[in-house]
CSV table of C-alpha atoms and ligand atoms in Angstrom, one decimal:
chain,number,residue,atom,x,y,z
A,1,MET,CA,122.2,98.6,111.1
A,2,THR,CA,121.5,95.9,108.6
A,3,SER,CA,122.0,93.1,111.1
A,4,GLN,CA,119.8,90.0,111.3
A,5,ARG,CA,118.4,91.3,114.5
A,6,THR,CA,117.3,94.6,112.9
A,7,ARG,CA,115.6,92.7,110.2
A,8,GLU,CA,113.9,90.3,112.6
A,9,ARG,CA,112.5,93.3,114.5
A,10,LEU,CA,110.8,94.4,111.3
A,11,ILE,CA,109.3,90.9,110.8
A,12,SER,CA,108.0,90.9,114.4
A,13,ARG,CA,106.4,94.3,113.7
A,14,LEU,CA,104.7,93.0,110.6
A,15,ARG,CA,103.4,90.0,112.6
A,16,GLU,CA,102.0,92.4,115.2
A,17,SER,CA,100.3,94.4,112.4
A,18,GLY,CA,98.5,91.2,111.3
A,19,ILE,CA,100.7,89.8,108.5
A,20,ARG,CA,100.4,86.0,108.8
A,21,ASN,CA,101.7,84.5,105.5
A,22,LYS,CA,104.8,82.6,106.4
A,23,ARG,CA,106.3,82.7,102.9
A,24,VAL,CA,105.9,86.5,102.7
A,25,LEU,CA,107.5,87.0,106.2
A,26,GLU,CA,110.3,84.7,105.2
A,27,VAL,CA,111.0,86.5,102.0
A,28,MET,CA,110.9,89.9,103.6
A,29,LEU,CA,113.3,88.7,106.4
A,30,ASN,CA,115.8,87.7,103.7
A,31,THR,CA,115.4,90.7,101.3
A,32,PRO,CA,117.9,93.4,102.0
A,33,ARG,CA,115.7,96.6,102.0
A,34,HIS,CA,118.8,98.8,102.6
A,35,ILE,CA,120.0,98.3,99.1
A,36,PHE,CA,116.8,99.9,97.7
A,37,ILE,CA,117.3,103.3,99.4
A,38,ASP,CA,120.1,105.9,99.5
A,39,GLU,CA,122.9,105.2,102.0
A,40,ALA,CA,122.1,108.4,103.9
A,41,LEU,CA,118.8,106.8,105.0
A,42,GLY,CA,120.3,103.4,105.7
A,43,SER,CA,119.7,103.5,109.4
A,44,ARG,CA,115.9,103.6,108.7
A,45,ALA,CA,115.9,100.8,106.1
A,46,TYR,CA,114.2,98.3,108.4
A,47,ASP,CA,111.7,100.8,110.0
A,48,ASP,CA,108.1,100.0,109.0
A,49,THR,CA,107.8,103.3,107.1
A,50,ALA,CA,107.8,104.6,103.5
A,51,LEU,CA,111.0,106.5,102.7
A,52,PRO,CA,112.0,109.0,99.9
A,53,ILE,CA,113.7,107.6,96.9
A,54,GLY,CA,114.1,110.9,94.9
A,55,PHE,CA,111.9,112.5,92.2
A,56,GLY,CA,109.2,113.0,94.9
A,57,GLN,CA,108.6,109.2,95.0
A,58,THR,CA,108.8,106.8,97.9
A,59,ILE,CA,109.7,103.2,98.7
A,60,SER,CA,106.5,101.7,100.0
A,61,GLN,CA,106.0,100.9,103.7
A,62,PRO,CA,107.0,97.2,104.4
A,63,TYR,CA,103.5,96.6,106.0
A,64,ILE,CA,101.7,97.5,102.8
A,65,VAL,CA,104.2,95.5,100.6
A,66,ALA,CA,103.5,92.5,102.9
A,67,ARG,CA,99.7,93.0,102.9
A,68,MET,CA,99.3,93.4,99.2
A,69,THR,CA,101.6,90.4,98.5
A,70,GLU,CA,99.9,88.1,100.9
A,71,ILE,CA,96.4,88.9,99.6
A,72,LEU,CA,97.5,88.2,96.0
A,73,LEU,CA,99.2,84.9,97.0
A,74,GLU,CA,96.2,83.7,98.9
A,75,THR,CA,93.5,84.5,96.3
A,76,GLY,CA,94.7,82.4,93.3
A,77,ALA,CA,97.4,81.8,90.7
A,78,CYS,CA,100.3,84.1,90.5
A,79,ASP,CA,102.2,82.8,87.5
A,80,LYS,CA,102.3,86.1,85.5
A,81,VAL,CA,102.3,89.4,87.5
A,82,LEU,CA,102.2,92.9,86.2
A,83,GLU,CA,103.4,95.7,88.5
A,84,ILE,CA,102.7,99.3,87.8
A,85,GLY,CA,105.2,101.6,89.6
A,86,THR,CA,108.5,99.9,90.0
A,87,GLY,CA,109.9,102.8,92.1
A,88,SER,CA,112.9,101.4,94.1
A,89,GLY,CA,112.2,97.8,93.0
A,90,TYR,CA,111.6,96.6,96.5
A,91,GLN,CA,108.1,95.3,96.0
A,92,THR,CA,109.3,93.9,92.7
A,93,ALA,CA,112.1,91.9,94.5
A,94,VAL,CA,109.6,90.5,97.1
A,95,LEU,CA,107.2,89.4,94.4
A,96,ALA,CA,109.9,87.9,92.2
A,97,GLN,CA,110.7,85.4,95.0
A,98,LEU,CA,107.1,84.3,95.4
A,99,VAL,CA,105.5,84.3,91.9
A,100,GLY,CA,106.3,83.0,88.4
A,101,GLN,CA,107.3,86.0,86.2
A,102,VAL,CA,107.1,89.7,87.1
A,103,TYR,CA,106.7,92.5,84.5
A,104,SER,CA,107.2,95.9,86.0
A,105,VAL,CA,106.5,99.3,84.5
A,106,GLU,CA,107.9,102.6,85.8
A,107,ARG,CA,107.4,106.1,84.3
A,108,ILE,CA,110.6,107.6,85.6
A,109,GLY,CA,113.6,106.2,83.7
A,110,ALA,CA,116.2,107.2,86.3
A,111,LEU,CA,114.4,105.2,89.0
A,112,LEU,CA,114.0,102.2,86.7
A,113,THR,CA,117.8,102.1,85.9
A,114,LYS,CA,118.6,101.9,89.6
A,115,ALA,CA,115.9,99.3,90.3
A,116,ARG,CA,117.1,97.2,87.4
A,117,ARG,CA,120.6,97.1,88.9
A,118,ARG,CA,119.3,96.1,92.4
A,119,ILE,CA,117.2,93.3,90.9
A,120,ARG,CA,120.3,92.0,89.1
A,121,THR,CA,122.4,92.2,92.3
A,122,LEU,CA,119.9,89.9,94.0
A,123,ASN,CA,120.2,87.4,91.1
A,124,LEU,CA,116.5,87.6,90.4
A,125,TYR,CA,116.1,86.5,86.8
A,126,ASN,CA,112.3,86.4,86.4
A,127,VAL,CA,111.8,90.1,86.2
A,128,ARG,CA,111.3,92.3,83.1
A,129,MET,CA,111.1,96.0,83.4
A,130,LYS,CA,110.0,98.8,81.1
A,131,ASN,CA,110.0,102.6,81.1
A,132,PHE,CA,106.5,103.4,80.2
A,133,ASP,CA,103.2,104.9,81.3
A,134,GLY,CA,101.5,102.3,83.4
A,135,HIS,CA,98.1,103.6,82.5
A,136,MET,CA,98.5,101.4,79.3
A,137,GLY,CA,99.7,98.3,81.2
A,138,TRP,CA,102.1,96.1,79.2
A,139,ARG,CA,99.8,94.5,76.6
A,140,GLU,CA,102.4,92.3,74.8
A,141,ASN,CA,102.8,90.0,77.8
A,142,GLY,CA,99.2,90.0,79.0
A,143,PRO,CA,96.8,88.9,80.1
A,144,TYR,CA,98.0,88.6,83.7
A,145,ASP,CA,97.0,86.5,86.7
A,146,VAL,CA,97.8,89.5,88.9
A,147,ILE,CA,98.1,93.3,88.5
A,148,ILE,CA,99.6,95.2,91.4
A,149,VAL,CA,99.4,99.0,91.2
A,150,THR,CA,101.7,100.8,93.6
A,151,ALA,CA,100.7,104.4,92.8
A,152,ALA,CA,97.1,105.7,93.2
A,153,PRO,CA,94.9,106.6,90.3
A,154,GLU,CA,91.6,108.4,91.0
A,155,GLU,CA,90.0,105.7,88.9
A,156,ILE,CA,91.6,102.4,87.7
A,157,PRO,CA,92.6,102.8,84.0
A,158,ALA,CA,90.3,100.7,81.7
A,159,GLU,CA,93.3,99.2,79.9
A,160,LEU,CA,94.4,97.4,83.1
A,161,PHE,CA,91.0,95.7,83.4
A,162,ALA,CA,91.5,94.5,79.8
A,163,GLN,CA,94.8,92.9,80.7
A,164,LEU,CA,93.5,90.9,83.7
A,165,LYS,CA,92.8,87.2,83.1
A,166,GLU,CA,89.5,85.7,84.1
A,167,GLY,CA,90.2,84.5,87.7
A,168,GLY,CA,92.8,87.2,87.9
A,169,ARG,CA,93.1,89.8,90.7
A,170,MET,CA,94.1,93.4,90.6
A,171,ILE,CA,95.1,95.2,93.8
A,172,ALA,CA,95.3,99.0,93.6
A,173,PRO,CA,95.1,102.1,95.9
A,174,VAL,CA,92.3,104.3,94.5
A,175,GLY,CA,91.3,107.9,95.2
A,176,PRO,CA,92.7,111.4,95.6
A,177,ASN,CA,95.5,112.2,98.1
A,178,GLY,CA,94.5,111.7,101.7
A,179,LYS,CA,91.4,109.7,100.7
A,180,GLN,CA,92.7,106.5,99.2
A,181,GLN,CA,91.4,103.0,99.7
A,182,LEU,CA,93.1,99.8,98.7
A,183,ASN,CA,90.8,97.9,96.3
A,184,LEU,CA,91.0,94.2,95.4
A,185,ILE,CA,89.3,93.6,92.1
A,186,THR,CA,88.6,90.0,91.0
A,187,HIS,CA,87.8,89.2,87.3
A,188,THR,CA,85.0,86.6,87.6
A,189,ALA,CA,83.0,84.9,84.9
A,190,ASN,CA,80.3,87.5,85.5
A,191,GLY,CA,82.5,90.6,85.5
A,192,TYR,CA,84.6,92.4,88.0
A,193,GLU,CA,84.0,92.2,91.8
A,194,CYS,CA,85.6,94.9,94.0
A,195,ALA,CA,86.4,94.6,97.7
A,196,VAL,CA,87.8,97.5,99.8
A,197,ILE,CA,90.7,96.3,102.0
A,198,GLU,CA,91.7,99.4,104.0
A,199,ASP,CA,92.6,103.1,103.9
A,200,VAL,CA,96.1,103.7,102.5
A,201,SER,CA,98.4,106.5,101.4
A,202,PHE,CA,100.3,106.2,98.1
A,203,VAL,CA,101.9,108.7,95.7
A,204,PRO,CA,99.6,109.5,92.8
A,205,LEU,CA,99.6,107.6,89.4
A,206,LEU,CA,100.8,110.3,87.0
A,207,PRO,CA,100.4,110.4,83.2
A,208,GLY,CA,103.2,110.0,80.7
A,209,ASN,CA,106.8,108.8,81.1
A,210,ARG,CA,110.2,110.5,81.2
B,1,LIG,N1,106.6,99.6,95.1
B,1,LIG,C1,107.4,100.8,94.9
B,1,LIG,C2,106.6,102.0,95.1
B,1,LIG,C3,107.2,103.2,94.5
B,1,LIG,S1,106.1,104.7,94.6
B,1,LIG,C4,108.5,100.7,95.9
B,1,LIG,O1,108.3,100.2,97.0
B,1,LIG,O2,109.6,101.3,95.7
B,1,LIG,C5,105.2,104.5,93.1
B,1,LIG,C6,105.9,104.6,91.8
B,1,LIG,O3,105.0,104.6,90.8
B,1,LIG,C7,106.9,105.8,91.6
B,1,LIG,O4,108.1,105.3,91.3
B,1,LIG,C8,106.2,106.5,90.4
B,1,LIG,O5,107.2,107.1,89.6
B,1,LIG,C9,105.5,105.4,89.7
B,1,LIG,N2,104.4,105.8,88.8
B,1,LIG,C10,103.5,106.9,89.0
B,1,LIG,N3,102.7,106.9,87.9
B,1,LIG,C11,103.1,106.0,87.1
B,1,LIG,C12,102.6,105.5,85.8
B,1,LIG,N4,101.6,106.2,85.2
B,1,LIG,N5,103.2,104.5,85.2
B,1,LIG,C13,104.3,103.8,85.8
B,1,LIG,N6,104.8,104.2,87.0
B,1,LIG,C14,104.2,105.2,87.6
């Protein structure tokens, strides 16, 4: 179920879907996705699908984790990364193996507790996490080279723009349920440039924390 062959099948699938970045593929081959979901769903851990993680939330589809990560790696510096929506911690773990320092914010405390344990199990020491409303970012550690948002706002919160370095990139799904697009925003000397990557389906970015 969690055999090397099962994982290799997922990586082939990602390649077929257009993921080319060797470092991303390598890290995803070696990151045990089954520890990020409940045991009952273990047999589906290496399927290329989103899966429930409780509280109405989901672990992101491997394809979208790979796609967002490769875009960020290939567009500039990734020393300091802010993630909004830790969820299971899977995207966090993939990032931590490819960038300098990861700061991750999650509004549901119970999910964060589990994610923290998984990150520790994997001996990833360049991750800091906080139970907080991601609409506010994490100002104390900013500005960031990269902001990755893994839940969809209808509009990107202004505070996140303010925490992005010049030269920095923010990747975020934007729009209402069923009509979201993945946006790549680049902070240039002249302002913010936005490119639409593709249609996506994420859970909504919700207000407050609990
Ligand atoms: N990358 C994660 C995706 C989890 S789903 C994974 O692969 O597991 C998105 C997460 O964003 C959920 O855990 C949800 O609780 C969280 N979220 C939603 N609104 C938020 C907000 N305002 N601040 C922080 N996290 C938020």
